[in-house]
mmCIF file of C-alpha atoms in Angstrom:
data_model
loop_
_atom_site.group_PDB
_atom_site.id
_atom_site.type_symbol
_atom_site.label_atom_id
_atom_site.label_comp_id
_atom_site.label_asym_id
_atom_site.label_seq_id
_atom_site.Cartn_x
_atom_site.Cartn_y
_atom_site.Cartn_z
ATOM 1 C CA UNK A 1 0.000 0.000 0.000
ATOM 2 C CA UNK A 2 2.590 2.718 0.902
ATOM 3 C CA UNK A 3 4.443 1.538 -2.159
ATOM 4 C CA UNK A 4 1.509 1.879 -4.638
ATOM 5 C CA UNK A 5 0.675 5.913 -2.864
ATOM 6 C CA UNK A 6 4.272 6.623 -4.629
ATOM 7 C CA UNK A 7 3.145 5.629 -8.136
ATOM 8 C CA UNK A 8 -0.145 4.244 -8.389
ATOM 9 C CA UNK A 9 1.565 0.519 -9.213
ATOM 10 C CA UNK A 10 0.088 -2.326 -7.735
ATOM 11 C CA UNK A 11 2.081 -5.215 -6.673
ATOM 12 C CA UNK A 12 2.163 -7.860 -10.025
ATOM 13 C CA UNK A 13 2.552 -11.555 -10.201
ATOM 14 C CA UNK A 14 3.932 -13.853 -13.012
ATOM 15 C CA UNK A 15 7.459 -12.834 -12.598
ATOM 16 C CA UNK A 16 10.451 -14.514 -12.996
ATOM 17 C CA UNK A 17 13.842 -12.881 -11.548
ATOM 18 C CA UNK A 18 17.486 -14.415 -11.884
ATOM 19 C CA UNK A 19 20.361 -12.227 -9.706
ATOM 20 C CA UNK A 20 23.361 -12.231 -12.043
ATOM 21 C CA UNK A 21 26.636 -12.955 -10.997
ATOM 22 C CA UNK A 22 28.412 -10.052 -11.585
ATOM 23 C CA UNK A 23 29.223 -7.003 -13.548
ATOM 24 C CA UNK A 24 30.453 -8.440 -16.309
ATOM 25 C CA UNK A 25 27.729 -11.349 -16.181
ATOM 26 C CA UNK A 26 24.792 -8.686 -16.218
ATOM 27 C CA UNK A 27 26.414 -6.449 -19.338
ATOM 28 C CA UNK A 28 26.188 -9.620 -21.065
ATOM 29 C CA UNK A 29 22.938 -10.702 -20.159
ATOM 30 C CA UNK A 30 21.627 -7.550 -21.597
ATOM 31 C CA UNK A 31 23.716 -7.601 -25.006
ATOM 32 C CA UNK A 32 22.398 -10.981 -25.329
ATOM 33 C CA UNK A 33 18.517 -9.862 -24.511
ATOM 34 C CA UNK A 34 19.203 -6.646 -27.311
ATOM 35 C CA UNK A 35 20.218 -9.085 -29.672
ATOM 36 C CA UNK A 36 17.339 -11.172 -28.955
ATOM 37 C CA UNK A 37 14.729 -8.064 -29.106
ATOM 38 C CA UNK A 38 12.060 -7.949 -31.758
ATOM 39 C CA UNK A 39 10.387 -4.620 -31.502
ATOM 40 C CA UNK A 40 12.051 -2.501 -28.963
ATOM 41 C CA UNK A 41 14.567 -1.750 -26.801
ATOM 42 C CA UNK A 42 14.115 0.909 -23.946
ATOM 43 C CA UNK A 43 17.089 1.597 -21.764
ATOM 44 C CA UNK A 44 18.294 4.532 -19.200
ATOM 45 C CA UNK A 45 21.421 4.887 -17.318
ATOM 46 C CA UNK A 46 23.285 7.478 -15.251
ATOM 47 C CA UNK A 47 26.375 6.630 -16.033
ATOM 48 C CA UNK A 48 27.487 4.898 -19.049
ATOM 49 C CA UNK A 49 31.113 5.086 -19.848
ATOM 50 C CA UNK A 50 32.577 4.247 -23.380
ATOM 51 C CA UNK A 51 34.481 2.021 -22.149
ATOM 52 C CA UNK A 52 34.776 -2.237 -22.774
ATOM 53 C CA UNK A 53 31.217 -3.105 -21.522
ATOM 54 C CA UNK A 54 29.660 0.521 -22.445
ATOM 55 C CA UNK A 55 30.648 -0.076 -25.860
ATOM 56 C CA UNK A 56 29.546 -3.807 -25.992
ATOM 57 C CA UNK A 57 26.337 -2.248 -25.405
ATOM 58 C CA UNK A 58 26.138 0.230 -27.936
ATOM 59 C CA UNK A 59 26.812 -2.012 -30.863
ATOM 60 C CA UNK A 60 24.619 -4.478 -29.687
ATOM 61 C CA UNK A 61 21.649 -1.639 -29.579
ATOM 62 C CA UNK A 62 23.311 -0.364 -33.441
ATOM 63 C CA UNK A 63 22.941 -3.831 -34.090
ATOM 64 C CA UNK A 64 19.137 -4.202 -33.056
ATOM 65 C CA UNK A 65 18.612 -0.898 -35.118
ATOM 66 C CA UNK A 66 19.893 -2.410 -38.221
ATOM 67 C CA UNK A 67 17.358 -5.393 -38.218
ATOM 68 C CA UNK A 68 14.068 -2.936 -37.624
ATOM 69 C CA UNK A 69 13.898 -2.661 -33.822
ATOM 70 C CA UNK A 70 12.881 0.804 -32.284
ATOM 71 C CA UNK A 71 16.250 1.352 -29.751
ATOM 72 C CA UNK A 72 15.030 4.385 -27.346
ATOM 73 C CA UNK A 73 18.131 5.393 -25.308
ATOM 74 C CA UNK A 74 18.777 7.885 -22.612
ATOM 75 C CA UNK A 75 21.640 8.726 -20.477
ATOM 76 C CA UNK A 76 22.137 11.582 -17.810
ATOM 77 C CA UNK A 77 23.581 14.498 -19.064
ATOM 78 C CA UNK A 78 26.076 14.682 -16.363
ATOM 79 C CA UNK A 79 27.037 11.366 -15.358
ATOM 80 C CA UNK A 80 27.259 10.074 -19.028
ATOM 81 C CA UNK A 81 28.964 12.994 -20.445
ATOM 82 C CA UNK A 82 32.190 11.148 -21.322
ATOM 83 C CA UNK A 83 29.822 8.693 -23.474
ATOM 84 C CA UNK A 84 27.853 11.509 -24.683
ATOM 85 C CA UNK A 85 30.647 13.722 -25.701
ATOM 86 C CA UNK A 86 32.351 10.773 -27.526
ATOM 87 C CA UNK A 87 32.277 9.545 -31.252
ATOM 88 C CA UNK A 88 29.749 6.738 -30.096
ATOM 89 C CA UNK A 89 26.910 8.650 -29.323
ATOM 90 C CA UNK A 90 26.551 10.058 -32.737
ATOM 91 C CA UNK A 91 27.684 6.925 -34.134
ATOM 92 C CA UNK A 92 24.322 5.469 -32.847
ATOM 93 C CA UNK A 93 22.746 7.623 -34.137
ATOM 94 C CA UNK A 94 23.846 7.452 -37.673
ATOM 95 C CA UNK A 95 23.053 3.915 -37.071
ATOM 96 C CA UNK A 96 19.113 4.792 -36.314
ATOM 97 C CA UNK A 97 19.609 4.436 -32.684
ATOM 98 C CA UNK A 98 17.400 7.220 -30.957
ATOM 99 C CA UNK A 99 19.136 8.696 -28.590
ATOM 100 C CA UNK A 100 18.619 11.486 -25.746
ATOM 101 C CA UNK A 101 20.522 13.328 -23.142
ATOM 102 C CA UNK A 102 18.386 13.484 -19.663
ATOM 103 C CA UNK A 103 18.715 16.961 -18.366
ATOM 104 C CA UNK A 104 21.752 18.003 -20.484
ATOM 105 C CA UNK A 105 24.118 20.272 -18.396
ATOM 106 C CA UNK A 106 25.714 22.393 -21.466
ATOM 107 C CA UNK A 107 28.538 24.668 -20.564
ATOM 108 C CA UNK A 108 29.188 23.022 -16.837
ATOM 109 C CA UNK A 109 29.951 26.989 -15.745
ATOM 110 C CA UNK A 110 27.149 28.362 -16.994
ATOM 111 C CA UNK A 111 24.495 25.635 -16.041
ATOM 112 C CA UNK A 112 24.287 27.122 -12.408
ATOM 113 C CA UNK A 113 22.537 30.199 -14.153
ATOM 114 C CA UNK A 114 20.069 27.989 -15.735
ATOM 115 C CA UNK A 115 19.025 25.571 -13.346
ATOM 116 C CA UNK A 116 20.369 23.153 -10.718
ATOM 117 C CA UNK A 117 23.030 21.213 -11.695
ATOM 118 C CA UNK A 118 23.138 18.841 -8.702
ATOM 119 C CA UNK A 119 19.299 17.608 -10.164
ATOM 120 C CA UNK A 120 20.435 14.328 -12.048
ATOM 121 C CA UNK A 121 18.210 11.466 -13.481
ATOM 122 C CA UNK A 122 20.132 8.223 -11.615
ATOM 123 C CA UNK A 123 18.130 5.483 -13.216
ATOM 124 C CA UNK A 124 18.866 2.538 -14.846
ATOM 125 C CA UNK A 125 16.124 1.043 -16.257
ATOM 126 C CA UNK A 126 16.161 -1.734 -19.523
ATOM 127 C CA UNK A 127 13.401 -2.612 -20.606
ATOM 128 C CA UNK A 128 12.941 -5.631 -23.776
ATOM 129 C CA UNK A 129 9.837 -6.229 -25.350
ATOM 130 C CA UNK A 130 7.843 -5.196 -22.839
ATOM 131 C CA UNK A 131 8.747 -8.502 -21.318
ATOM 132 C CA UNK A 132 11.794 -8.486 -20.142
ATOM 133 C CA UNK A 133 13.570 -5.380 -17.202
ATOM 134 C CA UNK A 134 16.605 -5.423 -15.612
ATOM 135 C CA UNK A 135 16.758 -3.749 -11.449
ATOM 136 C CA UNK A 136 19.255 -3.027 -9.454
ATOM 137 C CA UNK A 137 23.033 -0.934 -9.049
ATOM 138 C CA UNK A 138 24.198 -1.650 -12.404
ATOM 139 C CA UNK A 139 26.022 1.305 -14.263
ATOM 140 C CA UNK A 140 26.393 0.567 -18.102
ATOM 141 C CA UNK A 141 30.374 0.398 -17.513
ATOM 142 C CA UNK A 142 33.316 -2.188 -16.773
ATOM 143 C CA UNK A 143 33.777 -2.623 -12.621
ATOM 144 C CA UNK A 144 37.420 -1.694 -12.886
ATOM 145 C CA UNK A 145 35.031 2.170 -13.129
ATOM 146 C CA UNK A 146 38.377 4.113 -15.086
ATOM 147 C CA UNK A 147 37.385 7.613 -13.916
ATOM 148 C CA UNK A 148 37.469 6.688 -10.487
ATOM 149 C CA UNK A 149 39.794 3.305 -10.622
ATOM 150 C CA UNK A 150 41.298 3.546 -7.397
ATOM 151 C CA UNK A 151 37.935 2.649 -5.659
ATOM 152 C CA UNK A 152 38.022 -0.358 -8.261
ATOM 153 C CA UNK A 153 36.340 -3.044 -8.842
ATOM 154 C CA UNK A 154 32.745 -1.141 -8.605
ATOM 155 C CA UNK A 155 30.463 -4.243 -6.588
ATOM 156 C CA UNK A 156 26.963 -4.282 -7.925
ATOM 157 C CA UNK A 157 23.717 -6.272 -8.072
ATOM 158 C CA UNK A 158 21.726 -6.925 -11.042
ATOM 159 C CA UNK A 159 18.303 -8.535 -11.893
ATOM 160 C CA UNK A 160 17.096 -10.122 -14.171
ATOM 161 C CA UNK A 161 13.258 -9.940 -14.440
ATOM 162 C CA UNK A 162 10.457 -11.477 -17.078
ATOM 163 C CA UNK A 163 6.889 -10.750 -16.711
ATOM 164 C CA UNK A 164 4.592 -8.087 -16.440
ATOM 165 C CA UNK A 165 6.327 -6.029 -13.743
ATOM 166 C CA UNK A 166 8.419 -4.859 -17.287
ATOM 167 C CA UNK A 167 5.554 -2.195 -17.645
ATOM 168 C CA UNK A 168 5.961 -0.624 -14.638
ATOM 169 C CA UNK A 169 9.401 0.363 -15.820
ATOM 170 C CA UNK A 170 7.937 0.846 -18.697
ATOM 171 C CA UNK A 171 5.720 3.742 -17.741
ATOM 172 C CA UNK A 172 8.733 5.396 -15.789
ATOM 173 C CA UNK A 173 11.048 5.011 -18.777
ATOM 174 C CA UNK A 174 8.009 6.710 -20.892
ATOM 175 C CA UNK A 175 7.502 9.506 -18.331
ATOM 176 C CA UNK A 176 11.177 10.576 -18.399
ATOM 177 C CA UNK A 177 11.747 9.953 -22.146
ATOM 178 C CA UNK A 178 8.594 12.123 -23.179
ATOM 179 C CA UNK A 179 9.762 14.973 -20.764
ATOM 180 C CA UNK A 180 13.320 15.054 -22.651
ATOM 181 C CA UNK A 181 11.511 15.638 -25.842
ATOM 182 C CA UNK A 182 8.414 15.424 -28.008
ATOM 183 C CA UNK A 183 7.538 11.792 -28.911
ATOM 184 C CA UNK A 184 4.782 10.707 -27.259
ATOM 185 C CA UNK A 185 5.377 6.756 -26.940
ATOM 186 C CA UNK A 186 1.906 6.521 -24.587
ATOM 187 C CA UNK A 187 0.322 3.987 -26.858
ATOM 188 C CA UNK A 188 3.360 1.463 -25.974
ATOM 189 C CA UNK A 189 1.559 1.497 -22.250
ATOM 190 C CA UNK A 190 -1.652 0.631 -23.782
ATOM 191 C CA UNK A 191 -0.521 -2.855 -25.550
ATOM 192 C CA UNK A 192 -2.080 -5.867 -23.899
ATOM 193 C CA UNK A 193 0.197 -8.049 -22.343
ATOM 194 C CA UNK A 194 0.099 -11.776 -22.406
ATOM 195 C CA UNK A 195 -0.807 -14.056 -20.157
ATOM 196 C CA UNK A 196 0.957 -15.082 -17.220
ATOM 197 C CA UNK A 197 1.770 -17.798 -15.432
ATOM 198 C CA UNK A 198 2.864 -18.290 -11.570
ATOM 199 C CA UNK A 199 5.761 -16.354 -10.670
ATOM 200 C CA UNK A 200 7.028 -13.772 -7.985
ATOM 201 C CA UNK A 201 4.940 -10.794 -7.147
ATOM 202 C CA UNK A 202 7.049 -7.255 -7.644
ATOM 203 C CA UNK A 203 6.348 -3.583 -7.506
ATOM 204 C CA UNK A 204 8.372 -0.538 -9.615
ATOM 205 C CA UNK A 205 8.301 2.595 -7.011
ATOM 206 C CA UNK A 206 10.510 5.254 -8.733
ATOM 207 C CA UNK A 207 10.831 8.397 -6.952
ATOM 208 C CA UNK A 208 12.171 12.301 -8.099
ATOM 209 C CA UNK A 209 11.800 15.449 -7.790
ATOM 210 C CA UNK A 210 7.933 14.945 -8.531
ATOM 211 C CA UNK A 211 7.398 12.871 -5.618
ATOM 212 C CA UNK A 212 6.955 13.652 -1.995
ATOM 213 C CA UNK A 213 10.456 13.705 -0.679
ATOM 214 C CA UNK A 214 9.821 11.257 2.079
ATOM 215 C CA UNK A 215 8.899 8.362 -0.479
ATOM 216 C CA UNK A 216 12.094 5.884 -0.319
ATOM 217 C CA UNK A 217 12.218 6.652 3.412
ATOM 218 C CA UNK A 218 8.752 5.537 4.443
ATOM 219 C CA UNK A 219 9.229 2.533 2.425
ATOM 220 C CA UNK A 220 12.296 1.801 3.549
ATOM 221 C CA UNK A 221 11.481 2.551 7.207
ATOM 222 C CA UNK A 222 8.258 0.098 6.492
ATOM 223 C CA UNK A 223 9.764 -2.875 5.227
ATOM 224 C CA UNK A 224 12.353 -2.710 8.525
ATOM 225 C CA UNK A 225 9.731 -2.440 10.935
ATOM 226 C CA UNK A 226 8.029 -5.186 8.826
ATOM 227 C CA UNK A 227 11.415 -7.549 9.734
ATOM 228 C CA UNK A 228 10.306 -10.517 11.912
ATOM 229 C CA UNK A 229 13.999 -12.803 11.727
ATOM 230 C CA UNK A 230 16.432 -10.836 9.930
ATOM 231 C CA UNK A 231 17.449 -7.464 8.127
ATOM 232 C CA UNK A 232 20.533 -7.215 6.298
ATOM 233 C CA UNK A 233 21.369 -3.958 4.157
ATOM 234 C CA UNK A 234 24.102 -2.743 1.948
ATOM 235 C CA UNK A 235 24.711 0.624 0.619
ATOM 236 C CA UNK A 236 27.581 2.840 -0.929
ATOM 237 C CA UNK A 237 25.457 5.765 1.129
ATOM 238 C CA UNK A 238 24.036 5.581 4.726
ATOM 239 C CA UNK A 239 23.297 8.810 5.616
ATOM 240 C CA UNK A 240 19.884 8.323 7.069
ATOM 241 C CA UNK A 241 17.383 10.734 8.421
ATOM 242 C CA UNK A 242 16.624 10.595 12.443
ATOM 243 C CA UNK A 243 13.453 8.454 10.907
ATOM 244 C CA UNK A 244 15.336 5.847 9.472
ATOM 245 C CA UNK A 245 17.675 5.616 11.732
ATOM 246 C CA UNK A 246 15.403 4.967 14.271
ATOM 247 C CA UNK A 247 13.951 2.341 12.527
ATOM 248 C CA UNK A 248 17.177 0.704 12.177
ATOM 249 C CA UNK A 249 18.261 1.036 15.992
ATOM 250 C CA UNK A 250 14.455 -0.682 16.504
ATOM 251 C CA UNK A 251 14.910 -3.391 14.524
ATOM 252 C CA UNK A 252 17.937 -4.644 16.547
ATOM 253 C CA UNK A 253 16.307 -3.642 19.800
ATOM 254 C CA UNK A 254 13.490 -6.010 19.241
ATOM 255 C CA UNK A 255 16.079 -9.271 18.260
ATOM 256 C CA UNK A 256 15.700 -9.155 14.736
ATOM 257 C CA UNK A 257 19.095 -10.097 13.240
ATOM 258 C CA UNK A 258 20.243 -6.570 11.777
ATOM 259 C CA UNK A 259 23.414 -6.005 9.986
ATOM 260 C CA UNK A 260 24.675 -3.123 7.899
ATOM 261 C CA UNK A 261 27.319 -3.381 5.612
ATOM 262 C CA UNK A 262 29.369 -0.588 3.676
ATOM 263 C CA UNK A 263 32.634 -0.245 1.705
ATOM 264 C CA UNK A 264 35.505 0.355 3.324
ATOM 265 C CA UNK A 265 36.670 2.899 1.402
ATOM 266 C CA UNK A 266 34.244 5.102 -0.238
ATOM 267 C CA UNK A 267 34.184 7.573 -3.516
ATOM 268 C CA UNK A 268 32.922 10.612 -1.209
ATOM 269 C CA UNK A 269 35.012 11.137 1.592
ATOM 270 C CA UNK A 270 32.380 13.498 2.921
ATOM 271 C CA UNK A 271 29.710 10.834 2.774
ATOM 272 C CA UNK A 272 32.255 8.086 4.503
ATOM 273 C CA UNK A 273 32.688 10.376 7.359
ATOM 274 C CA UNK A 274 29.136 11.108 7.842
ATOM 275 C CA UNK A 275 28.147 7.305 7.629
ATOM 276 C CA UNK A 276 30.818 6.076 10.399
ATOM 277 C CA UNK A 277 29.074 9.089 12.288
ATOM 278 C CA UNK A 278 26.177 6.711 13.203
ATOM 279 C CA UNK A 279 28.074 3.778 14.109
ATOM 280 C CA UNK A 280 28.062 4.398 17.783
ATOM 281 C CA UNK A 281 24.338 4.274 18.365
ATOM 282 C CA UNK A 282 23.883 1.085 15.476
ATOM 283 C CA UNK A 283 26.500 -0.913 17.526
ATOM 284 C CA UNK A 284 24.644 -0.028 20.881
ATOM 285 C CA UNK A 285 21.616 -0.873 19.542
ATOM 286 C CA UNK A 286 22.936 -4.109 18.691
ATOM 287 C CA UNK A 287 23.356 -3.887 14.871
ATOM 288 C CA UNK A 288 26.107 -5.714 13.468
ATOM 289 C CA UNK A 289 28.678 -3.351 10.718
ATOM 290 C CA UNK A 290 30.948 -4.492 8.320
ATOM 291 C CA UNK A 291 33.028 -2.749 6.138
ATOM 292 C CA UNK A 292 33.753 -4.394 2.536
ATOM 293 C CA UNK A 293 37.432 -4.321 1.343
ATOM 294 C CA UNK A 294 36.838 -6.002 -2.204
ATOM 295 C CA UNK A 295 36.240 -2.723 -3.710
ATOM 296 C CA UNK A 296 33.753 -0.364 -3.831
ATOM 297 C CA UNK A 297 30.320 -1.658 -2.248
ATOM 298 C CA UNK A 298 27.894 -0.149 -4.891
ATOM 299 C CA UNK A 299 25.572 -2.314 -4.161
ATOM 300 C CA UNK A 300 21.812 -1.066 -2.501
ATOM 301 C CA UNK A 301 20.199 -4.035 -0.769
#
């Protein structure tokens, strides 16, 4: 219920969901599920880098172009710039790709007179056929992350997902794609879909600067209050609000098995700081911290 007041999505069943392996694994799930697509091919990232797995990606969508199927791409203006500024993104073009920068920055000194720069679409949503989405960390970029390799590898999780939850993505891909520019792709989100079969239930919620800012937090806050054996979480991030932490502290108080677990080293020393500056109450609340040293914990969980 509190996740269907965000967007108006009710929970679906008849889905299927595989958790790839890793990085690498998920980039080439998806260049295997473009090169599988037969009428479209959706997709949104944050960052995408032109790099060895950014580029296996944009010949497999210039590849899907060249045998008829509609490739819709979008990638934040700021956080893709390197891609965006590079050869390839006119090169899929040429190629028929259709392709759009989300809330393009121009001239990075003269943005701040225009609008706020700090305002970034950080999605990453595929979506195949209607059928097929992907959910989770995953940049469009190798782990070893070359503008910021000293953090390297990047850690992320990835899903796989088939069924009718693909729509829900759908709509949000649609929502942010139409507001870039002046296709209207509504009638895609008025297709029948087929009919399921048993499978998990799921629910999109995507949140932004259109949505009540306390969103993620009440859902967040819900689902740990909800915990009856255990909660484990994982985030690049924890900088909670005196809500959530709360709710965390609770969870432990009550004997739920709570543990937290962040990288060691982080990309934002600011944020690294603040995070370790809500360790003390966690650990005397009985939640159990661990730091990861593989790399850099991207993972949300």
């Amino acid at each position: 219920l509190v996740g269907r007041s965000v967007n108006g999505f009710e929970p679906v069943g008849g889905n299927r969901g595989r958790l790839l392996a890793d990085s690498n694994a998920s980039i080439e799930s998806l260049v295997a599920d473009i090169d599988a697509a037969q009428d479209h091919v959706h997709l949104l990232f944050y960052i995408w880098l032109p790099d060895n797995n950014g580029l296996k990606v944009a010949k497999a969508l210039q590849r899907a172009a060249g045998r008829g199927v509609t490739c819709r791409v979008m990638a934040d203006g700021l956080g893709s710039r390197i891609m965006i500024e590079s050869e390839h993104w006119p090169g899929m073009r040429a190629a028929g790709v259709n392709v759009a920068s989300a809330l393009p920055i121009g001239h990075l000194l003269l943005r701040p007179l225009h609008g706020r720069i700090d305002l970034r679409n950080h999605r990453k949503i595929v979506v195949i056929d209607d059928w097929i989405t992907y959910c989770g960390s995953q940049n469009c970029a190798d782990p070893e992350f070359r503008i910021k390799a000293k953090y390297a590898p990047w850690v992320d999780a990835l899903i796989r997902f088939e069924g009718p939850i693909a729509r829900q993505n759908q709509y949000l891909f649609a929502s942010d794609w139409m507001a870039q520019g002046d296709e209207d792709i509504r009638e895609l989100l008025r297709r029948p879909l087929p009919p399921t079969e048993p499978g998990l239930t799921a629910q999109v919620i995507g949140t932004g600067p259109t949505v009540r800012n306390s969103a993620m937090p009440e859902i967040f806050e819900t689902l740990m209050y909800a915990a009856r054996r255990e909660l484990c979480i994982t985030s690049p991030y924890y900088v909670p609000d005196e809500a959530m932490q709360t709710a965390l502290c609770a969870s432990a108080y009550r004997g739920i098995a709570t543990t937290l677990i962040l990288p060691a080293r982080n990309d934002s020393l600011f944020v690294q700081a603040a995070s370790r500056s809500y360790y003390a109450d966690l650990l005397a609340a009985g939640v159990r911290i661990f730091e990861y040293e593989g790399g850099l914990l991207h993972t949300k969980s």
